Structures are given as C-alpha cells and as structure tokens.
CSV table of C-alpha atoms in Angstrom, one decimal:
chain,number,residue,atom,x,y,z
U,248,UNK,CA,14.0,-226.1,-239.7
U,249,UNK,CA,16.1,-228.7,-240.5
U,250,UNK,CA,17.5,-229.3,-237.1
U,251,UNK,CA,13.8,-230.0,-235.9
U,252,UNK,CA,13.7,-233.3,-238.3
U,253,UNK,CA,15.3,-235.9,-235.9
U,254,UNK,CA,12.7,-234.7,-233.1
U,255,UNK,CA,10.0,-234.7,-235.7
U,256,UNK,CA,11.2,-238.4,-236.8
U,257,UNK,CA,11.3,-239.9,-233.1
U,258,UNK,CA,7.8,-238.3,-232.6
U,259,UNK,CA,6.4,-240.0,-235.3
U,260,UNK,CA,8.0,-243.4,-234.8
U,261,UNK,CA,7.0,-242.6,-231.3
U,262,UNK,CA,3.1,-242.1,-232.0
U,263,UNK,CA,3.1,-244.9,-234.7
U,264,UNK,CA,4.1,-247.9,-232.3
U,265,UNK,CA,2.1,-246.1,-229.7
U,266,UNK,CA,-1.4,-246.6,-231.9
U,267,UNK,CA,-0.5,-249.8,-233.5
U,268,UNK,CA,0.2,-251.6,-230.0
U,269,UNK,CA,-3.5,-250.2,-228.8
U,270,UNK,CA,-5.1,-251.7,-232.1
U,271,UNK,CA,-3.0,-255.0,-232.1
U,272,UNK,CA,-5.6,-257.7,-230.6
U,273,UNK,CA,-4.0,-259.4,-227.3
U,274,UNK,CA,-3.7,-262.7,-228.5
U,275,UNK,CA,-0.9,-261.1,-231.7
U,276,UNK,CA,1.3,-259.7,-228.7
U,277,UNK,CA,4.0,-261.3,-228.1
U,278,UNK,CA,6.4,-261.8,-224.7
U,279,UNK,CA,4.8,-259.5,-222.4
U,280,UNK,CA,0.5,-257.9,-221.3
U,281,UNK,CA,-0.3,-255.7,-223.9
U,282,UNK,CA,-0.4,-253.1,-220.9
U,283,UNK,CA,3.2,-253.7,-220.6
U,284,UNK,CA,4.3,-252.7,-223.9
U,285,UNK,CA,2.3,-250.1,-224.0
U,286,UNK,CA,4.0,-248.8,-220.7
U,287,UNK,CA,7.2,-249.4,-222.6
U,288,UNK,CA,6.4,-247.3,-225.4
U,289,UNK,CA,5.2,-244.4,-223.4
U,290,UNK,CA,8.5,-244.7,-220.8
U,291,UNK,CA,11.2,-245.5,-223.3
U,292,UNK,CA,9.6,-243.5,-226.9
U,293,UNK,CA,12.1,-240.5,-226.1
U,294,UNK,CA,15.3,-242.8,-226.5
U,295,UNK,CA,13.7,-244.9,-229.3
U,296,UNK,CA,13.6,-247.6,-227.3
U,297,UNK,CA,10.5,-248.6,-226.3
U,298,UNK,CA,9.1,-248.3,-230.0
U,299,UNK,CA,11.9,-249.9,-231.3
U,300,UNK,CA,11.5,-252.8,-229.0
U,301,UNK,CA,7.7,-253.1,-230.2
U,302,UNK,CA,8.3,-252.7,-233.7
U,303,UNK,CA,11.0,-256.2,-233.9
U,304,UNK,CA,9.7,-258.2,-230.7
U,305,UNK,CA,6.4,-257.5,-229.4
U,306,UNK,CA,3.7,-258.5,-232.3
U,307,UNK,CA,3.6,-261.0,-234.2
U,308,UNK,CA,4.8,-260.4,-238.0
U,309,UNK,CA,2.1,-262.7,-240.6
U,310,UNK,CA,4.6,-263.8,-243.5
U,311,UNK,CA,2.9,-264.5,-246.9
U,312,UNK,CA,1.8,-268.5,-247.0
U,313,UNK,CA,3.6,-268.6,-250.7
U,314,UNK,CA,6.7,-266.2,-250.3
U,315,UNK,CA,5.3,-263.7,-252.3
U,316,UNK,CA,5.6,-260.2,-250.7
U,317,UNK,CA,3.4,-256.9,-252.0
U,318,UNK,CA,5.7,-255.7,-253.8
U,319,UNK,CA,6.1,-258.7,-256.3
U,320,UNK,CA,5.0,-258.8,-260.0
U,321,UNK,CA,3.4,-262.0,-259.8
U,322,UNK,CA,1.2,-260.4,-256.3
U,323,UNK,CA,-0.9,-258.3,-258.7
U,324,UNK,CA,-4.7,-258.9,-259.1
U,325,UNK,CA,-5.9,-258.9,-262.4
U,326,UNK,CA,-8.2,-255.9,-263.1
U,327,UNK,CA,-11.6,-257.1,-265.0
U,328,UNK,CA,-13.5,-254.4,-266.1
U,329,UNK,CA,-17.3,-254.4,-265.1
U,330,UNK,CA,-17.8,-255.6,-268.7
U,331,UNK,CA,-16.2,-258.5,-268.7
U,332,UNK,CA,-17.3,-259.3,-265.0
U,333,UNK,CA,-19.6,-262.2,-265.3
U,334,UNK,CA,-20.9,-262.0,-261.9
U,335,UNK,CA,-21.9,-257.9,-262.7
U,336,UNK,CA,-23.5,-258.8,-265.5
U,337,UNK,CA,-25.6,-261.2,-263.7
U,338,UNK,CA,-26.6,-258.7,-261.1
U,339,UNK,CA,-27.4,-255.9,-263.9
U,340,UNK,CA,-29.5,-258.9,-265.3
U,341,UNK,CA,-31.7,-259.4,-262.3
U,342,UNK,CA,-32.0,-256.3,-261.7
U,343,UNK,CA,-33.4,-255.8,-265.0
U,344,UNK,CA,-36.1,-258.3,-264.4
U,345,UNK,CA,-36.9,-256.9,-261.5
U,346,UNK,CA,-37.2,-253.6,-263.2
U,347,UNK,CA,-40.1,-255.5,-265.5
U,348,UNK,CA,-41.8,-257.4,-262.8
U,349,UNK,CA,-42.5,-254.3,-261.4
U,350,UNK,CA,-43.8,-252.4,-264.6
U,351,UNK,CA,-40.8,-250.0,-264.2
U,352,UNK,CA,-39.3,-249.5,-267.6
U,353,UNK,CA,-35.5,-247.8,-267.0
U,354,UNK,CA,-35.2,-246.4,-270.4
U,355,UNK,CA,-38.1,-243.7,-269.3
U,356,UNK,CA,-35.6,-242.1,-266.9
C-alpha cells in the first residue's frame, strides 16, 4: 500500500493544478494562453512538471495589502454573538413591527 503513495501524491498534485488553472479567470494567468498551461499540465503532470510549473509561475499569487497572512493572531475576526449584534437586533426589531402591522401576534405560535 505504501508503495502506491508517490503515485497517489503526483495524481493529486496532478488534478489539483489541472482544476485550479480551468477556474483561474484569464486576465490572473500569467506568461502564456490559459490553453497553454493547461496543455502543459496535461503533457508534463506525469513528471511533475507541468503542475509544478503552474503552481510557482503561471497565476498570479494576491499577497495580503498589510502583511498579515491567515495564519496570524492579529488576522482573527472578532466573533459577536447575535446578542450583542446591533445590526440583528435591529432586523428582529422590524420584524417585530411588522409582525403588529399585520395583526400577527408571535407569541401565539
């Protein structure tokens, strides 16, 4: 089984630049037609070269506009709990009123 792995790891690099060139939008790819890499990728997968040369050269890489990768501390969103979200009490609000305008009465439920 284990002697299966490399194959099973070039196959999946393989597939993986294979489906990210076909969603990349032409105007990200880089150097060459968008139907060149992808003939590149489907020649040269077997040898790791084709989706090698995709993954370092042939889209364009977006870099974080303050330096601050995924993976930082200071990345994280703050969770606020629907609670203290002013914007869904608001919303619970109007739909209350709405609920009144119309004779409905939400406790009868």
């Amino acid at each position: 089984m284990l002697r299966y792995l490399p194959l099973l790891l070039v196959l999946a690099l393989w597939i993986y630049a294979f489906i990210d060139c076909l969603n990349t939008p032409e105007d990200e790819v880089k150097k060459l037609p968008k139907l060149a890499w992808v003939f590149i990728i489907l020649l040269f997968g077997q040898v790791l070269v084709g989706p090698v040369a995709w993954l370092v050269a042939g889209k364009v890489r977006k870099n974080p506009a303050s330096g601050i990768t995924p993976f930082s501390p200071g990345s994280r969103t703050k969770f606020v709990a629907p609670d203290d979200n002013p914007d869904f009490l608001k919303s619970l609000k109007k739909d209350e009123e709405e609920d009144k305008k119309r004779g409905d009465d939400p406790k009868d439920d």
